[in-house]
Coordinates of C-alpha atoms and ligand atoms in Angstrom, one line a residue:
M19 CA -189.3 -186.9 -88.8
D20 CA -186.6 -184.9 -90.2
T21 CA -185.6 -181.3 -91.2
E22 CA -186.7 -181.8 -94.6
S23 CA -190.0 -183.9 -94.2
A24 CA -190.7 -181.3 -91.6
I25 CA -190.5 -178.4 -93.9
T26 CA -191.9 -180.2 -96.6
L27 CA -195.1 -180.6 -94.7
E28 CA -195.4 -177.3 -93.5
N29 CA -194.7 -175.9 -97.1
K30 CA -197.4 -178.0 -98.2
Y31 CA -199.9 -177.3 -95.6
G32 CA -199.2 -173.9 -93.9
S33 CA -199.6 -170.9 -94.6
F34 CA -197.0 -168.2 -96.6
N35 CA -196.9 -165.2 -94.5
Y36 CA -193.6 -166.2 -93.3
A37 CA -190.4 -166.9 -95.0
P38 CA -188.6 -168.8 -92.0
L39 CA -184.8 -169.8 -91.6
P40 CA -184.7 -173.3 -93.2
V41 CA -184.1 -175.0 -89.5
V42 CA -187.1 -176.8 -87.8
L43 CA -186.4 -176.6 -83.9
S44 CA -188.3 -179.4 -81.4
K45 CA -186.7 -178.9 -78.1
G46 CA -185.7 -175.6 -76.0
R47 CA -184.2 -175.0 -72.7
G48 CA -182.6 -171.7 -71.6
V49 CA -180.7 -170.3 -74.3
Y50 CA -180.7 -173.3 -76.1
L51 CA -182.6 -174.7 -79.1
W52 CA -182.5 -178.2 -81.0
D53 CA -183.3 -179.1 -84.5
L54 CA -184.7 -182.6 -85.5
E55 CA -181.2 -183.6 -85.9
G56 CA -179.8 -182.9 -82.4
K57 CA -178.0 -180.1 -83.4
R58 CA -177.9 -177.2 -80.8
Y59 CA -178.5 -173.6 -81.4
L60 CA -177.9 -170.7 -79.4
D61 CA -181.4 -168.6 -79.7
F62 CA -180.7 -164.5 -80.3
M63 CA -184.4 -164.4 -81.4
S64 CA -185.8 -165.6 -78.1
G65 CA -189.1 -165.9 -80.2
F66 CA -189.8 -162.4 -80.7
S67 CA -188.1 -161.2 -77.4
A68 CA -191.0 -163.1 -75.6
V69 CA -188.7 -166.0 -74.2
S70 CA -186.8 -163.4 -72.2
Q71 CA -187.2 -166.0 -69.1
G72 CA -185.5 -168.8 -71.4
H73 CA -187.1 -171.9 -73.0
C74 CA -189.3 -174.4 -71.2
H75 CA -188.7 -172.7 -68.0
P76 CA -188.9 -175.4 -65.0
R77 CA -190.9 -172.8 -62.7
I78 CA -193.1 -171.8 -65.7
V79 CA -193.6 -175.0 -66.5
R80 CA -194.5 -176.1 -63.4
A81 CA -197.1 -173.3 -63.0
I82 CA -199.1 -174.0 -66.6
Q83 CA -199.1 -177.9 -65.2
K84 CA -200.5 -176.7 -61.7
Q85 CA -203.6 -174.4 -63.2
A86 CA -204.0 -176.0 -66.3
A87 CA -204.8 -179.0 -64.1
Q88 CA -207.0 -176.8 -61.5
L89 CA -208.8 -174.1 -63.7
A90 CA -207.6 -172.8 -66.6
M91 CA -210.4 -170.6 -68.1
V92 CA -214.0 -169.4 -66.6
S93 CA -214.2 -166.4 -68.9
R94 CA -214.6 -162.6 -67.6
G95 CA -218.1 -162.8 -67.2
L96 CA -217.4 -164.9 -63.4
Y97 CA -214.8 -164.0 -61.0
S98 CA -211.4 -166.7 -60.4
D99 CA -209.1 -166.8 -57.9
Q100 CA -206.3 -166.0 -59.5
M101 CA -207.0 -162.1 -61.1
G102 CA -206.9 -160.3 -58.0
P103 CA -203.8 -161.1 -56.7
F104 CA -202.0 -161.3 -60.3
A105 CA -203.6 -157.8 -60.9
K106 CA -202.4 -156.6 -57.4
F107 CA -199.0 -157.8 -57.9
A108 CA -198.8 -156.7 -61.3
T109 CA -200.1 -153.1 -60.5
E110 CA -197.8 -152.6 -57.7
L111 CA -195.0 -153.8 -59.7
F112 CA -195.1 -151.5 -62.5
G113 CA -196.6 -148.8 -60.4
F114 CA -200.2 -148.3 -62.0
E115 CA -203.6 -148.6 -60.5
R116 CA -205.3 -151.2 -62.8
I117 CA -204.8 -153.4 -65.4
L118 CA -206.6 -154.7 -68.1
M119 CA -205.8 -158.1 -69.5
M120 CA -205.8 -159.2 -73.3
N121 CA -204.1 -161.9 -75.5
T122 CA -201.7 -160.6 -78.1
G123 CA -199.7 -157.8 -78.1
A124 CA -201.7 -156.3 -81.0
E125 CA -205.1 -156.5 -78.9
A126 CA -203.3 -154.4 -76.1
F127 CA -202.8 -152.0 -78.8
E128 CA -206.4 -151.9 -80.1
T129 CA -207.5 -151.6 -76.5
A130 CA -205.3 -148.6 -76.1
V131 CA -206.7 -147.2 -79.1
K132 CA -210.4 -147.8 -77.8
M133 CA -209.6 -146.4 -74.3
A134 CA -207.6 -143.4 -75.6
R135 CA -210.5 -142.1 -77.7
K136 CA -213.4 -142.9 -75.0
W137 CA -211.1 -140.9 -72.9
G138 CA -210.8 -138.3 -75.2
Y139 CA -214.6 -137.7 -75.5
E140 CA -215.6 -138.3 -72.0
K141 CA -212.6 -136.1 -70.2
K142 CA -211.0 -134.0 -72.6
N143 CA -214.3 -133.1 -74.3
V144 CA -213.1 -134.1 -77.9
Y145 CA -216.0 -134.4 -80.6
P146 CA -217.0 -137.6 -80.6
G147 CA -215.6 -139.6 -83.5
S148 CA -213.0 -136.8 -84.0
A149 CA -210.0 -138.3 -81.9
Q150 CA -206.7 -138.2 -83.3
I151 CA -203.8 -140.6 -82.1
V152 CA -200.1 -139.4 -82.6
T153 CA -197.9 -142.5 -83.2
C154 CA -194.6 -142.5 -85.2
I155 CA -193.1 -143.5 -88.7
D156 CA -191.7 -146.9 -88.7
N157 CA -193.6 -148.1 -85.8
F158 CA -195.0 -151.8 -85.3
H159 CA -198.0 -152.3 -83.3
G160 CA -198.8 -155.5 -84.7
R161 CA -200.7 -156.8 -87.4
T162 CA -204.0 -156.2 -87.2
T163 CA -206.3 -153.7 -89.4
G164 CA -206.1 -150.9 -86.5
A165 CA -202.4 -151.6 -86.2
V166 CA -201.6 -151.3 -89.6
A167 CA -203.7 -148.2 -89.9
A168 CA -201.5 -146.4 -87.7
S169 CA -198.2 -147.9 -90.0
S170 CA -196.0 -145.9 -92.2
H171 CA -194.8 -148.8 -93.7
E172 CA -196.5 -149.4 -97.2
G173 CA -196.0 -153.2 -96.9
H174 CA -198.0 -153.5 -93.6
H175 CA -201.1 -151.4 -95.0
R176 CA -201.1 -151.0 -98.9
D177 CA -203.1 -154.0 -99.7
F178 CA -205.3 -154.0 -96.9
G179 CA -207.5 -151.0 -97.1
P180 CA -209.8 -149.1 -96.6
L181 CA -207.9 -148.2 -93.5
Q182 CA -209.5 -146.4 -90.4
S183 CA -208.9 -142.9 -89.7
G184 CA -207.7 -141.0 -86.4
F185 CA -203.8 -141.7 -86.7
N186 CA -201.4 -138.7 -87.6
L187 CA -197.4 -139.8 -88.4
I188 CA -194.8 -137.9 -87.3
P189 CA -190.7 -138.7 -87.2
F190 CA -189.7 -140.9 -84.3
D191 CA -187.5 -139.1 -81.7
D192 CA -188.5 -135.5 -83.1
L193 CA -190.0 -133.3 -80.4
I194 CA -190.8 -130.4 -82.4
A195 CA -192.9 -132.8 -84.8
L196 CA -194.6 -133.8 -81.6
E197 CA -195.4 -130.6 -80.6
S198 CA -196.5 -129.4 -83.6
A199 CA -198.7 -132.7 -83.7
L200 CA -200.0 -132.0 -80.2
S201 CA -201.1 -128.4 -81.0
N202 CA -204.2 -130.3 -82.5
P203 CA -206.7 -129.9 -79.7
S204 CA -208.5 -133.5 -80.9
V205 CA -205.2 -135.2 -80.0
V206 CA -206.0 -137.7 -77.3
A207 CA -202.8 -140.2 -77.2
F208 CA -199.3 -140.4 -78.6
I209 CA -198.6 -144.1 -79.0
V210 CA -194.8 -145.1 -79.2
E211 CA -192.4 -147.9 -78.8
P212 CA -189.3 -146.5 -76.2
I213 CA -186.9 -148.5 -78.8
Q214 CA -188.3 -149.1 -82.1
G215 CA -187.9 -153.0 -82.7
E216 CA -188.9 -153.9 -85.9
A217 CA -187.6 -151.0 -87.4
G218 CA -184.2 -152.1 -86.7
V219 CA -183.9 -151.3 -82.6
N220 CA -183.9 -147.3 -83.1
V221 CA -182.8 -145.8 -79.9
P222 CA -184.2 -142.3 -79.6
S223 CA -181.6 -139.6 -78.3
E224 CA -181.3 -139.3 -74.4
G225 CA -183.9 -137.8 -72.8
Y226 CA -186.5 -137.8 -76.0
L227 CA -189.2 -140.0 -74.3
R228 CA -189.2 -137.8 -71.0
K229 CA -189.7 -134.8 -73.0
A230 CA -192.3 -136.0 -74.9
F231 CA -194.1 -137.4 -71.9
E232 CA -193.9 -133.7 -70.5
L233 CA -195.2 -132.3 -74.0
C234 CA -198.1 -134.7 -73.8
R235 CA -198.9 -134.0 -70.1
S236 CA -198.8 -130.3 -71.0
K237 CA -201.3 -130.8 -73.6
K238 CA -203.4 -133.1 -71.6
V239 CA -202.6 -136.0 -74.2
L240 CA -202.0 -139.7 -72.8
F241 CA -198.6 -140.8 -73.4
I242 CA -198.9 -144.7 -73.8
A243 CA -195.6 -146.4 -74.1
D244 CA -195.8 -149.9 -76.5
E245 CA -193.3 -151.8 -74.2
I246 CA -194.8 -155.3 -75.9
Q247 CA -191.0 -155.7 -77.2
T248 CA -189.1 -153.3 -74.7
G249 CA -190.8 -154.0 -71.1
I250 CA -190.1 -156.9 -68.8
G251 CA -186.7 -156.3 -68.1
R252 CA -185.4 -156.6 -71.4
T253 CA -183.7 -153.1 -72.1
G254 CA -182.2 -153.1 -68.8
K255 CA -185.0 -152.1 -66.6
L256 CA -188.6 -153.5 -66.0
L257 CA -189.6 -150.6 -68.5
A258 CA -188.1 -148.8 -71.1
C259 CA -189.3 -145.8 -69.7
F260 CA -187.5 -145.9 -66.3
H261 CA -184.4 -145.4 -68.0
E262 CA -185.5 -142.0 -68.2
N263 CA -187.3 -141.9 -64.7
F264 CA -190.9 -141.2 -65.6
R265 CA -194.0 -143.8 -65.8
P266 CA -195.9 -143.5 -68.9
D267 CA -199.6 -142.9 -68.1
V268 CA -200.6 -146.5 -70.0
V269 CA -198.2 -149.1 -70.5
L270 CA -199.0 -151.8 -73.2
L271 CA -197.1 -155.2 -72.4
G272 CA -197.2 -158.6 -74.1
K273 CA -194.7 -161.2 -75.2
A274 CA -192.4 -162.0 -72.2
L275 CA -195.6 -161.8 -69.8
S276 CA -196.0 -165.3 -70.5
G277 CA -192.5 -166.3 -70.4
G278 CA -193.0 -167.0 -74.3
T279 CA -195.5 -169.9 -73.8
F280 CA -198.8 -168.5 -74.8
P281 CA -200.0 -165.0 -76.0
I282 CA -200.8 -162.9 -72.8
S283 CA -201.2 -159.3 -72.9
A284 CA -201.8 -156.4 -70.6
V285 CA -202.9 -152.6 -70.6
L286 CA -201.6 -150.9 -67.3
A287 CA -203.1 -147.7 -66.4
D288 CA -204.6 -145.3 -63.7
E289 CA -208.0 -145.5 -62.8
N290 CA -209.4 -142.3 -64.3
V291 CA -208.2 -143.9 -67.8
I292 CA -208.6 -147.3 -67.6
S293 CA -212.3 -146.9 -65.9
V294 CA -213.9 -145.4 -69.3
L295 CA -214.0 -148.9 -70.3
Q296 CA -217.3 -150.2 -68.7
P297 CA -219.1 -153.6 -69.3
G298 CA -220.1 -154.2 -72.5
D299 CA -217.5 -151.6 -73.9
H300 CA -214.6 -154.6 -74.4
G301 CA -213.3 -158.0 -73.8
S302 CA -211.7 -160.9 -75.2
T303 CA -212.9 -164.6 -74.5
F304 CA -209.4 -165.8 -72.8
G305 CA -208.2 -162.3 -71.4
G306 CA -207.4 -162.5 -67.9
S307 CA -208.2 -166.2 -67.5
P308 CA -207.2 -168.0 -64.4
F309 CA -204.6 -169.9 -66.7
A310 CA -203.2 -166.7 -68.0
C311 CA -203.0 -164.7 -64.5
H312 CA -201.5 -167.4 -62.8
V313 CA -198.5 -168.3 -65.4
A314 CA -198.0 -164.2 -66.0
H315 CA -197.7 -164.0 -62.1
E316 CA -195.2 -166.8 -62.3
S317 CA -193.4 -165.2 -65.3
L318 CA -192.9 -162.0 -64.0
K319 CA -191.5 -163.7 -60.2
V320 CA -189.2 -165.4 -62.4
I321 CA -187.9 -161.8 -63.9
L322 CA -187.5 -160.4 -60.5
E323 CA -186.2 -163.4 -58.5
E324 CA -183.8 -164.2 -61.4
N325 CA -182.7 -160.7 -61.2
L326 CA -183.2 -160.9 -65.6
T327 CA -183.3 -157.2 -65.8
E328 CA -179.8 -156.4 -64.1
N329 CA -178.6 -159.3 -66.2
A330 CA -180.0 -157.9 -69.5
E331 CA -178.3 -154.8 -68.7
K332 CA -174.8 -156.4 -67.9
M333 CA -174.8 -158.7 -70.7
G334 CA -176.1 -156.2 -73.1
N335 CA -173.4 -154.0 -72.6
L336 CA -170.8 -157.0 -72.8
F337 CA -172.4 -157.4 -76.4
R338 CA -172.2 -154.0 -77.7
E339 CA -169.0 -153.3 -75.9
T340 CA -167.3 -156.8 -77.7
I341 CA -168.9 -156.0 -80.8
Q342 CA -167.6 -152.8 -81.3
S343 CA -164.3 -153.8 -80.0
F344 CA -163.9 -156.5 -83.1
H345 CA -163.7 -153.7 -85.6
L346 CA -165.6 -156.2 -88.2
P347 CA -165.4 -155.8 -91.7
L348 CA -168.9 -154.6 -93.1
V349 CA -170.2 -153.5 -89.7
K350 CA -171.5 -150.0 -89.7
L351 CA -172.7 -149.9 -86.1
V352 CA -174.0 -151.8 -83.1
R353 CA -177.1 -150.0 -81.5
G354 CA -179.7 -151.0 -78.3
R355 CA -180.1 -151.2 -74.9
G356 CA -180.2 -154.1 -72.4
L357 CA -180.7 -157.4 -74.5
L358 CA -182.4 -155.5 -77.3
N359 CA -179.6 -154.9 -80.0
A360 CA -179.1 -154.8 -83.4
I361 CA -175.9 -154.7 -86.2
S362 CA -176.0 -152.7 -88.8
F363 CA -174.4 -153.5 -91.8
D364 CA -172.9 -152.0 -95.1
F365 CA -173.7 -154.8 -97.5
G366 CA -173.7 -152.2 -100.6
G367 CA -177.1 -152.7 -102.6
D368 CA -176.9 -156.5 -101.8
L369 CA -180.7 -156.8 -100.0
G370 CA -180.2 -160.7 -99.6
A371 CA -176.7 -160.1 -97.8
G372 CA -178.5 -160.2 -94.5
N373 CA -180.7 -163.4 -94.7
R374 CA -177.5 -165.2 -96.0
M375 CA -175.4 -163.9 -93.1
C376 CA -178.3 -165.4 -91.0
I377 CA -178.1 -168.4 -92.7
A378 CA -174.4 -168.4 -92.6
L379 CA -174.9 -168.1 -88.5
K380 CA -177.2 -170.7 -88.6
E381 CA -174.8 -173.1 -90.3
V382 CA -172.6 -172.5 -87.1
G383 CA -175.3 -172.8 -84.3
L384 CA -176.6 -169.2 -83.7
L385 CA -180.3 -168.0 -84.5
A386 CA -180.9 -164.5 -85.3
K387 CA -182.7 -162.9 -88.0
T388 CA -182.8 -159.7 -90.1
C389 CA -185.4 -157.0 -89.1
R390 CA -184.4 -154.8 -92.2
P391 CA -182.3 -156.2 -95.4
H392 CA -179.0 -154.8 -93.8
I393 CA -179.7 -155.0 -90.1
I394 CA -179.9 -157.9 -87.7
R395 CA -181.5 -158.1 -84.4
F396 CA -179.6 -160.2 -81.8
A397 CA -182.1 -160.6 -78.7
P398 CA -181.5 -163.9 -76.3
P399 CA -183.4 -164.8 -73.5
L400 CA -182.5 -162.3 -70.6
V401 CA -181.3 -165.6 -68.9
I402 CA -178.5 -165.5 -71.1
N403 CA -174.8 -165.8 -69.1
Q404 CA -171.5 -164.5 -69.5
E405 CA -169.9 -167.9 -71.2
Q406 CA -172.9 -168.1 -73.4
M407 CA -172.6 -164.6 -74.2
Q408 CA -168.9 -165.5 -75.1
E409 CA -169.9 -168.4 -77.3
G410 CA -172.4 -166.2 -79.4
L411 CA -170.2 -163.5 -79.8
E412 CA -167.5 -165.8 -80.9
V413 CA -169.5 -167.4 -83.6
I414 CA -170.8 -163.7 -84.8
K415 CA -167.2 -162.5 -84.9
R416 CA -166.1 -165.8 -86.9
V417 CA -168.8 -165.4 -89.8
I418 CA -169.0 -161.6 -90.0
H419 CA -165.2 -161.9 -90.4
T420 CA -165.5 -164.5 -93.4
F421 CA -168.6 -163.5 -94.7
R422 CA -168.5 -162.4 -98.2
S423 CA -171.5 -160.3 -99.2
D424 CA -171.2 -160.4 -102.9
S425 CA -172.0 -164.2 -102.8
N426 CA -173.8 -167.0 -101.2
V427 CA -170.6 -168.7 -99.7
F428 CA -168.9 -167.5 -96.4
G429 CA -164.9 -168.3 -96.4
P430 CA -163.8 -171.5 -94.5
L431 CA -163.9 -171.2 -90.6
Ligands
IF1_1 C1 -194.7 -160.1 -86.9 C2 -190.3 -158.5 -83.4 C3 -191.6 -156.8 -84.4 C4 -194.1 -155.5 -81.0 C5 -194.7 -154.1 -80.8 C6 -197.1 -155.0 -80.8 C7 -196.6 -156.3 -81.3 C8 -195.3 -156.5 -81.6 C9 -193.6 -153.2 -80.4 C10 -197.7 -157.3 -81.8 C11 -194.7 -157.6 -82.0 C12 -193.3 -158.9 -83.5 C13 -194.5 -159.3 -84.3 C14 -194.0 -160.5 -85.4 C15 -192.9 -159.8 -85.7 C16 -192.0 -159.4 -84.3 C17 -191.6 -158.0 -84.1 F1 -189.7 -157.5 -83.2 F2 -190.5 -158.6 -82.5 F3 -189.5 -159.5 -84.3 F4 -192.3 -156.9 -85.4 F5 -190.9 -155.8 -84.1 N1 -195.8 -153.8 -80.4 N2 -193.7 -157.8 -82.8 O1 -192.9 -155.9 -81.4 O2 -198.0 -158.2 -80.6 O3 -199.7 -159.3 -81.9 O4 -197.4 -160.2 -82.5 O5 -198.4 -160.1 -80.0 O6 -196.0 -159.8 -86.7 O7 -194.0 -160.5 -87.9 P1 -198.2 -159.5 -81.3

């Protein structure tokens, strides 16, 4: 099979809910991907920030092979020998008392919504059925009807109503708006991404997250951090909230929790919160399977033992400082923390330029995608080393230098 036939096949039999870059990958190792013709690419997408440990990390592959051959699945209707050790490891690592395992990030969000509402009814005397949850404009918490009900993005919910109520949108990085929203005694939780990934890597003002946490504490509202993208070392700390030296009441994890191999997500909280979900309240077929627990255990150990959090901090600083030092045309700003970064461009009104620039980057061996028409996110695996980062920066510099946003063609390289 070659690239053209693979794309034809997917276009003939697949679904239409994505518009992928025209490249067909068939192999991955570390920060590199190869297409069907054997061309190598630097991966600055990391599978939507899931492949933090690098593609096909040998330790994670071995963990998958071992557990798949030993015992993959029993359902939570039974105990397995993997859940206890992993739950102890993960709760101690992130500093919580308990963990509830799910599969996708969206399911972790839905779990948090159910848990927060029931916590409000049982522990805050909120009138049953009237709980409110505050979320931020430009948030992204998943694609389920519950997650999109919390979204401000018209395109994410316009055609999917009727939407569930109970979400109150406020501007991100706005403490006055949050304080006002929290004056409603029916508010049970504030769910926020420490950095808004999908919205274009929106980094809040220094101190915003901690002050928001303190406001929530003062109003007996759960501060729930959606760290599905920012967590597990991506921003240069184990959790992005740790940059501001506080621990959220609840944290959502996903993506890199499995090293980007298959969906594993989790909700961590203390007993007084997580205990509101009793047998029969919540669950999923695969959540917390022995396979998931074993792979997540190894995936987290790789992050720790290979110092990937520290590397994300170092390589992320190198990325932002170097891009800024290039003083490139079209570049408005570069922003992010650790290895969750984005470059915002001034393409005028040309809504296609961002995607064309991503195609230009692909042509010269670097994979990145827009998260807004004028914003390209750059999020390589956390295993990227200095030489590979320099290689990527040189490619980005050359493409931006020669890109003419008024046409489909970029100049000679
Ligand atoms: C798409 C990117 C977005 C997330 C946060 C929950 C979820 C996600 C903070 C849901 C998922 C993915 C989904 C993907 C685009 C991608 C993404 F930045 F990572 F690229 F949206 F911002 N909370 N993010 O980022 O987790 O159910 O997908 O496991 O849906 O297009 P999921």
